[in-house]
XYZ file of C-alpha atoms in Angstrom:
454
model
C -28.027 -7.847 0.605
C -26.041 -4.839 1.794
C -24.320 -4.737 5.199
C -23.135 -1.454 6.705
C -20.658 -2.047 8.635
C -21.524 22.566 45.746
C -21.270 24.162 47.474
C -19.663 20.662 47.398
C -17.688 23.254 46.040
C -19.349 24.454 42.897
C -17.874 21.800 40.688
C -16.442 22.385 37.228
C -14.863 19.790 34.992
C -11.396 20.765 33.849
C -9.838 19.685 30.558
C -7.763 16.542 30.799
C -6.691 13.621 28.686
C -9.908 11.615 28.458
C -8.495 8.486 26.864
C -8.364 5.005 28.316
C -5.011 4.493 29.981
C -3.240 1.164 29.639
C -3.463 0.591 33.399
C -7.181 1.374 33.670
C -9.774 -0.603 31.735
C -12.849 1.503 31.173
C -13.602 5.196 30.980
C -14.898 5.338 34.568
C -11.418 4.603 35.867
C -10.060 7.894 34.629
C -10.396 10.402 37.482
C -11.467 13.881 36.486
C -10.097 17.079 38.033
C -12.716 19.384 39.555
C -12.317 23.035 40.528
C -14.719 25.551 42.133
C -16.679 28.048 40.053
C -15.608 31.612 40.817
C -19.128 33.098 40.508
C -22.524 32.052 41.886
C -26.105 33.359 41.875
C -29.307 32.036 43.439
C -32.472 31.532 41.413
C -34.404 33.773 43.837
C -32.300 36.743 42.691
C -34.245 36.522 39.420
C -37.678 36.558 41.030
C -38.248 32.840 41.362
C -40.649 31.613 44.058
C -40.339 28.067 45.367
C -43.950 27.469 46.343
C -44.725 24.802 43.743
C -47.375 27.049 42.183
C -45.601 30.114 40.786
C -44.274 29.524 37.286
C -40.551 30.294 37.181
C -39.687 29.653 33.532
C -38.640 33.251 32.874
C -36.576 33.332 36.065
C -34.561 30.279 34.969
C -34.155 31.622 31.461
C -33.009 35.050 32.707
C -30.605 33.534 35.219
C -28.908 31.420 32.564
C -28.747 34.389 30.190
C -27.052 36.472 32.884
C -24.541 33.731 33.667
C -23.432 33.530 30.058
C -21.360 36.655 30.719
C -19.102 34.633 33.046
C -18.200 31.993 30.478
C -14.748 33.506 29.872
C -14.201 34.204 33.575
C -14.127 30.634 34.832
C -17.853 30.027 34.548
C -20.579 30.338 37.171
C -23.091 28.442 39.279
C -26.873 28.706 39.409
C -27.920 27.700 42.910
C -31.424 26.324 43.560
C -32.282 26.340 47.285
C -34.848 24.297 49.203
C -38.321 24.669 47.702
C -40.514 23.519 44.842
C -39.564 25.412 41.715
C -42.194 25.036 38.987
C -40.867 25.761 35.516
C -41.226 25.118 31.859
C -38.400 24.274 29.500
C -35.131 26.216 29.745
C -31.676 26.007 28.177
C -28.285 25.853 29.844
C -25.105 27.617 28.769
C -21.454 26.614 28.644
C -19.239 26.715 31.739
C -22.245 26.451 34.038
C -23.014 24.486 37.186
C -26.676 23.925 38.017
C -26.741 23.003 41.722
C -29.805 21.767 43.621
C -29.680 21.970 47.391
C -31.135 19.210 49.548
C -34.966 19.378 49.389
C -34.802 21.535 46.264
C -37.170 20.231 43.599
C -37.344 21.540 40.039
C -40.843 20.642 38.825
C -41.842 20.478 35.183
C -44.994 22.348 34.277
C -47.958 20.253 33.160
C -48.908 22.959 30.677
C -47.643 21.647 27.343
C -47.224 25.214 26.029
C -44.320 25.551 28.474
C -42.463 22.878 26.502
C -41.776 24.503 23.092
C -41.867 22.597 19.818
C -38.526 21.810 18.160
C -37.341 19.894 15.133
C -36.633 16.168 15.371
C -33.056 15.005 15.809
C -31.344 14.508 12.432
C -30.392 10.906 13.246
C -34.070 10.046 13.866
C -36.036 12.054 11.316
C -39.043 12.327 13.612
C -39.980 12.272 17.264
C -40.124 8.996 19.174
C -43.909 8.947 19.474
C -45.171 10.666 16.319
C -43.972 11.830 12.905
C -42.767 15.407 12.708
C -41.647 17.728 15.461
C -41.329 17.104 19.190
C -41.542 18.932 22.504
C -38.306 20.373 23.820
C -37.107 18.781 27.038
C -37.314 20.372 30.476
C -33.581 21.115 30.783
C -31.612 21.433 27.547
C -28.131 22.126 26.244
C -27.066 22.634 22.646
C -23.441 22.856 21.440
C -22.164 23.432 24.961
C -18.991 22.620 26.826
C -18.201 22.204 30.519
C -21.634 21.553 32.045
C -22.171 20.352 35.614
C -25.629 19.356 36.866
C -25.374 18.284 40.477
C -26.565 18.868 44.018
C -26.991 17.620 47.539
C -29.470 14.989 46.321
C -31.937 17.535 44.990
C -34.706 16.378 42.663
C -35.838 17.108 39.119
C -39.444 15.979 38.647
C -40.881 15.937 35.131
C -44.465 15.419 36.377
C -44.934 12.995 33.540
C -48.338 11.575 34.469
C -50.270 13.931 32.218
C -47.945 13.117 29.320
C -48.378 9.385 29.912
C -52.135 9.841 29.828
C -51.941 11.787 26.555
C -49.724 9.062 25.095
C -52.011 6.229 26.173
C -55.122 8.027 24.940
C -53.421 8.926 21.652
C -54.114 12.621 22.124
C -50.523 13.838 21.811
C -49.926 16.436 19.113
C -46.144 16.068 19.198
C -43.686 13.566 20.637
C -43.132 13.763 24.376
C -40.148 15.578 25.898
C -37.413 14.243 28.155
C -36.318 15.665 31.509
C -32.694 16.341 30.505
C -31.376 16.427 26.960
C -27.900 17.596 25.970
C -27.124 17.789 22.258
C -23.684 17.984 20.650
C -22.042 18.942 23.937
C -18.806 17.963 25.631
C -17.415 17.694 29.158
C -20.689 16.955 30.927
C -20.940 15.925 34.574
C -24.247 14.833 36.175
C -24.271 13.630 39.788
C -25.992 13.440 43.171
C -29.540 14.027 41.961
C -32.869 12.234 41.717
C -34.797 12.296 38.417
C -38.511 11.523 38.694
C -41.456 10.972 36.392
C -40.038 11.923 33.038
C -42.620 12.437 30.286
C -40.455 10.103 28.160
C -36.724 9.430 28.653
C -35.093 10.811 31.790
C -31.524 11.603 30.679
C -30.696 11.781 26.985
C -27.190 12.834 25.933
C -27.059 12.788 22.139
C -24.012 13.505 19.920
C -22.060 14.223 23.118
C -18.590 13.288 24.343
C -16.754 13.180 27.669
C -19.786 12.518 29.848
C -19.907 11.374 33.463
C -23.153 10.327 35.153
C -22.570 9.297 38.752
C -24.604 8.593 41.864
C -28.051 9.404 40.555
C -31.468 7.870 41.064
C -34.005 7.635 38.256
C -37.590 6.608 38.889
C -40.830 6.377 36.933
C -43.732 4.060 37.723
C -43.622 0.624 36.098
C -46.690 1.377 33.971
C -45.340 4.650 32.542
C -45.070 4.172 28.754
C -41.570 3.987 27.242
C -39.879 5.900 30.049
C -36.264 4.861 29.587
C -33.794 5.905 32.292
C -30.430 6.888 30.761
C -30.094 6.822 26.970
C -26.570 7.357 25.590
C -27.271 8.174 21.954
C -24.446 8.570 19.415
C -22.134 9.458 22.310
C -18.477 8.709 22.996
C -16.226 8.606 26.059
C -18.872 8.120 28.726
C -19.106 6.763 32.261
C -22.292 5.697 34.063
C -21.676 4.456 37.599
C -23.179 4.096 41.068
C -26.737 4.691 39.850
C -30.142 3.224 40.669
C -32.746 3.172 37.904
C -36.348 1.961 38.010
C -38.497 2.902 35.024
C -41.312 1.730 32.789
C -39.237 0.598 29.819
C -35.434 0.187 29.622
C -33.138 1.136 32.488
C -30.146 2.026 30.324
C -30.622 1.967 26.547
C -27.732 2.577 24.164
C -28.762 3.983 20.793
C -27.345 5.690 17.686
C -30.101 6.744 15.310
C -32.942 5.229 13.370
C -32.718 3.533 9.964
C -31.489 5.697 7.063
C -31.408 8.811 9.281
C -28.910 7.175 11.627
C -26.953 5.655 8.748
C -26.622 9.063 7.075
C -25.738 10.890 10.300
C -23.149 8.164 10.928
C -22.183 8.788 14.552
C -21.767 5.707 16.725
C -22.045 5.268 20.459
C -18.569 4.153 21.478
C -16.154 3.869 24.385
C -18.832 3.739 27.070
C -18.226 2.258 30.518
C -21.123 1.260 32.778
C -20.537 -0.109 36.272
C -22.090 -0.549 39.713
C -25.649 0.126 38.594
C -28.937 -1.252 39.927
C -31.590 -1.649 37.238
C -35.276 -2.495 37.391
C -37.480 -2.543 34.300
C -40.719 -4.498 34.830
C -41.882 -3.951 31.234
C -38.521 -3.638 29.520
C -34.838 -4.506 29.779
C -32.469 -3.598 32.538
C -29.758 -2.962 29.942
C -30.694 -2.569 26.272
C -28.770 -2.108 23.051
C -30.928 -0.639 20.254
C -33.187 -1.103 18.649
C -32.333 2.277 17.086
C -28.640 1.564 16.407
C -28.119 2.566 12.786
C -25.064 4.709 13.497
C -23.400 1.796 15.281
C -22.643 0.791 18.870
C -19.184 -0.471 19.795
C -16.555 -0.643 22.521
C -18.938 -0.935 25.448
C -17.685 -2.285 28.774
C -20.307 -3.128 31.409
C -19.501 -4.521 34.852
C -21.087 -5.076 38.252
C -24.780 -4.814 37.436
C -27.714 -5.867 39.582
C -30.905 -6.397 37.605
C -34.111 -7.451 39.338
C -37.869 -7.615 38.809
C -37.515 -7.000 35.092
C -39.027 -8.424 31.941
C -35.586 -8.856 30.379
C -32.139 -8.661 31.883
C -29.957 -7.729 28.904
C -31.243 -7.217 25.371
C -29.832 -6.578 21.903
C -32.417 -5.450 19.362
C -32.229 -4.594 15.682
C -34.147 -5.130 12.440
C -33.999 -5.307 8.678
C -33.308 -1.815 7.369
C -31.359 -0.686 10.437
C -27.868 -1.041 9.006
C -25.179 -0.115 11.484
C -23.545 -2.520 13.903
C -23.385 -3.660 17.504
C -19.959 -5.088 18.190
C -17.025 -5.266 20.603
C -19.082 -5.540 23.787
C -18.017 -7.014 27.132
C -20.591 -7.462 29.928
C -19.247 -8.973 33.140
C -20.222 -9.620 36.760
C -24.005 -9.427 36.612
C -26.536 -10.505 39.212
C -30.124 -11.078 38.102
C -33.121 -11.840 40.267
C -36.770 -12.307 39.316
C -36.164 -11.721 35.611
C -38.421 -13.292 33.007
C -35.769 -13.616 30.283
C -32.085 -13.271 31.131
C -30.815 -12.565 27.583
C -32.808 -11.389 24.568
C -31.246 -11.012 21.119
C -33.620 -10.234 18.264
C -33.474 -9.071 14.674
C -37.199 -8.415 14.557
C -37.655 -5.052 16.311
C -39.366 -3.795 13.234
C -40.634 -0.309 14.061
C -39.478 2.315 11.553
C -39.718 6.124 11.455
C -41.241 6.059 7.962
C -41.353 3.938 4.832
C -38.121 5.359 3.383
C -35.885 2.680 4.886
C -34.196 0.061 2.705
C -35.029 -3.447 3.993
C -31.953 -4.800 2.192
C -29.605 -2.864 4.478
C -28.674 -5.288 7.213
C -27.178 -4.705 10.648
C -24.037 -6.450 11.874
C -24.250 -7.998 15.352
C -21.012 -9.648 16.433
C -18.323 -10.058 19.108
C -20.487 -9.783 22.212
C -19.173 -11.404 25.389
C -21.363 -12.139 28.417
C -19.497 -13.535 31.401
C -19.728 -14.076 35.153
C -23.517 -13.944 35.437
C -25.601 -15.373 38.267
C -29.381 -15.422 37.987
C -32.066 -16.591 40.399
C -35.742 -17.131 39.657
C -35.239 -16.765 35.910
C -38.067 -17.917 33.654
C -36.106 -18.291 30.407
C -32.343 -18.299 30.017
C -32.001 -16.838 26.542
C -33.738 -16.035 23.280
C -31.410 -15.559 20.298
C -33.064 -14.821 16.964
C -30.849 -13.363 14.254
C -31.866 -12.435 10.721
C -32.096 -14.844 7.809
C -28.851 -14.599 5.799
C -27.531 -12.192 8.428
C -26.786 -14.213 11.574
C -25.495 -12.797 14.839
C -21.944 -14.093 15.239
C -19.238 -14.451 17.903
C -21.742 -14.376 20.759
C -19.696 -15.718 23.668
C -21.031 -16.907 27.022
C -18.865 -17.972 29.956
C -19.250 -18.696 33.651
C -23.031 -18.216 33.679
C -25.360 -19.934 36.138
C -29.091 -19.323 35.896
C -31.573 -20.829 38.320
C -34.647 -21.478 36.201
C -37.970 -21.208 38.020
C -39.528 -24.605 38.696
C -42.448 -24.195 36.307
C -40.108 -24.086 33.307
C -38.382 -27.039 31.683
C -34.565 -26.788 31.528
C -34.167 -28.243 28.009
C -36.387 -25.499 26.637
C -34.848 -22.588 28.521
C -32.886 -21.469 25.438
C -34.137 -20.663 21.947
C -31.677 -20.015 19.110
C -31.797 -19.321 15.385
C -29.427 -17.515 13.013
C -26.805 -17.165 15.721
C -23.382 -18.668 16.384
C -20.870 -18.430 19.170
C -19.038 -20.062 22.025
C -19.931 -21.084 25.560
C -18.046 -22.354 28.553
C -19.304 -23.192 32.059
C -22.887 -22.219 31.291
C -25.904 -23.700 33.073
C -28.390 -24.612 31.822
C -26.464 -25.693 28.731
C -27.195 -23.342 25.819
C -28.186 -24.178 22.253
C -25.753 -26.080 20.068
C -25.382 -22.896 17.953
C -23.484 -21.401 20.891
C -21.125 -24.298 21.610
C -18.255 -23.819 19.187
C -15.069 -25.630 20.221
C -12.985 -22.486 19.772
C -13.084 -19.146 21.581
C -10.539 -17.422 19.344
C -13.147 -15.058 17.897
C -14.509 -13.969 21.306
C -14.092 -10.311 22.252
C -12.198 -9.762 25.503
C -11.204 -7.003 27.912
C -7.715 -7.035 26.431
C -9.236 -6.411 23.011
C -11.343 -3.613 24.496
C -8.317 -1.840 25.989
C -6.297 -2.160 22.791
C -9.032 -0.715 20.616
C -9.926 2.059 23.078
C -6.313 3.237 23.078
C -6.047 3.178 19.290
């Protein structure tokens, strides 16, 4: 078989060396320089009305078009004051700050015609819900640089209920949109906002680099179908920190394309740092890798997570035909509470975009380190199920204590097949597959720093 390996002073991100420095492990530790925008307009100057009823799509589109003229003059800010600003889909432009004042709410229209139809992403080959095209997201950016989306805790509400109903009733004509999607863009800064009720995923940077997402809240009701929170997708050099996410599916889900489409596009998610995040996913995973990972996922450093009231704490998912790899991962300092399954590794996430995938192309899952984890009221410690003739290797567990709920038997709190690795100071004791006498193959923070600097 084949294996493929504001007015807070109108912030603008300034170019800087974005690499990992030897004295700072993780992309979040590199402090960005921020300068004020020299120009600013208010959405009301373009005829917008913040009554929650008037449709302001044209006003947002015209405002952004006007602000394009300031791109070579230091950029500009679009200011959204207090009010409820109903709109359909609109695009951003480079060197732009979108700023939402306190009590400003951008509301997505529930008229599907206000969300235009666009082609699927090349690394997916179709939309997430249906074959073919998809609805464009509420706020979009394509081939942009220097984008700031921030505020004084303003809100962007996708009003996703109608989309969830269409999904559940199977009456969608095209795949659902996201609230924010940035494609092939660089130097992106998202902060101090609340994202509510996305039709599908809330924040989806794809093929992007140099991205900071800080101090945001993401919420969708627990029964909303497949509403992931933040989805880094074939992205590099990214920080997610100080966020709170509660959604219907996965809190944070790292991806990189689907089957042969992702293999052909060949852009991994790499050098991503996630820290100080609260995650709640009653029907999904707090932190998920895959299952669409065909372009590869590597060099991910996760620290200081709190995961509660979730189906799964941390998951790694792939399948025959995915190709790609998930490797060089360190996850440290995690608290879990009221989680059904602490760790879930599976090679049987078998959904595919079409029948063109090659089942003989196997993924590589290796060098994943989970350390310093405390869990209370956990139903099952771990489920590890690799692929026949393609085991998951170098899965390393250390300093992990999980309090298994009383109605579960400790000897059966782990399940392992087609997996190998190392464990130290783990309770309850894991499967024999994970008790190698040597840790020499385990991936460490020192390894992470060395590779990130290379």
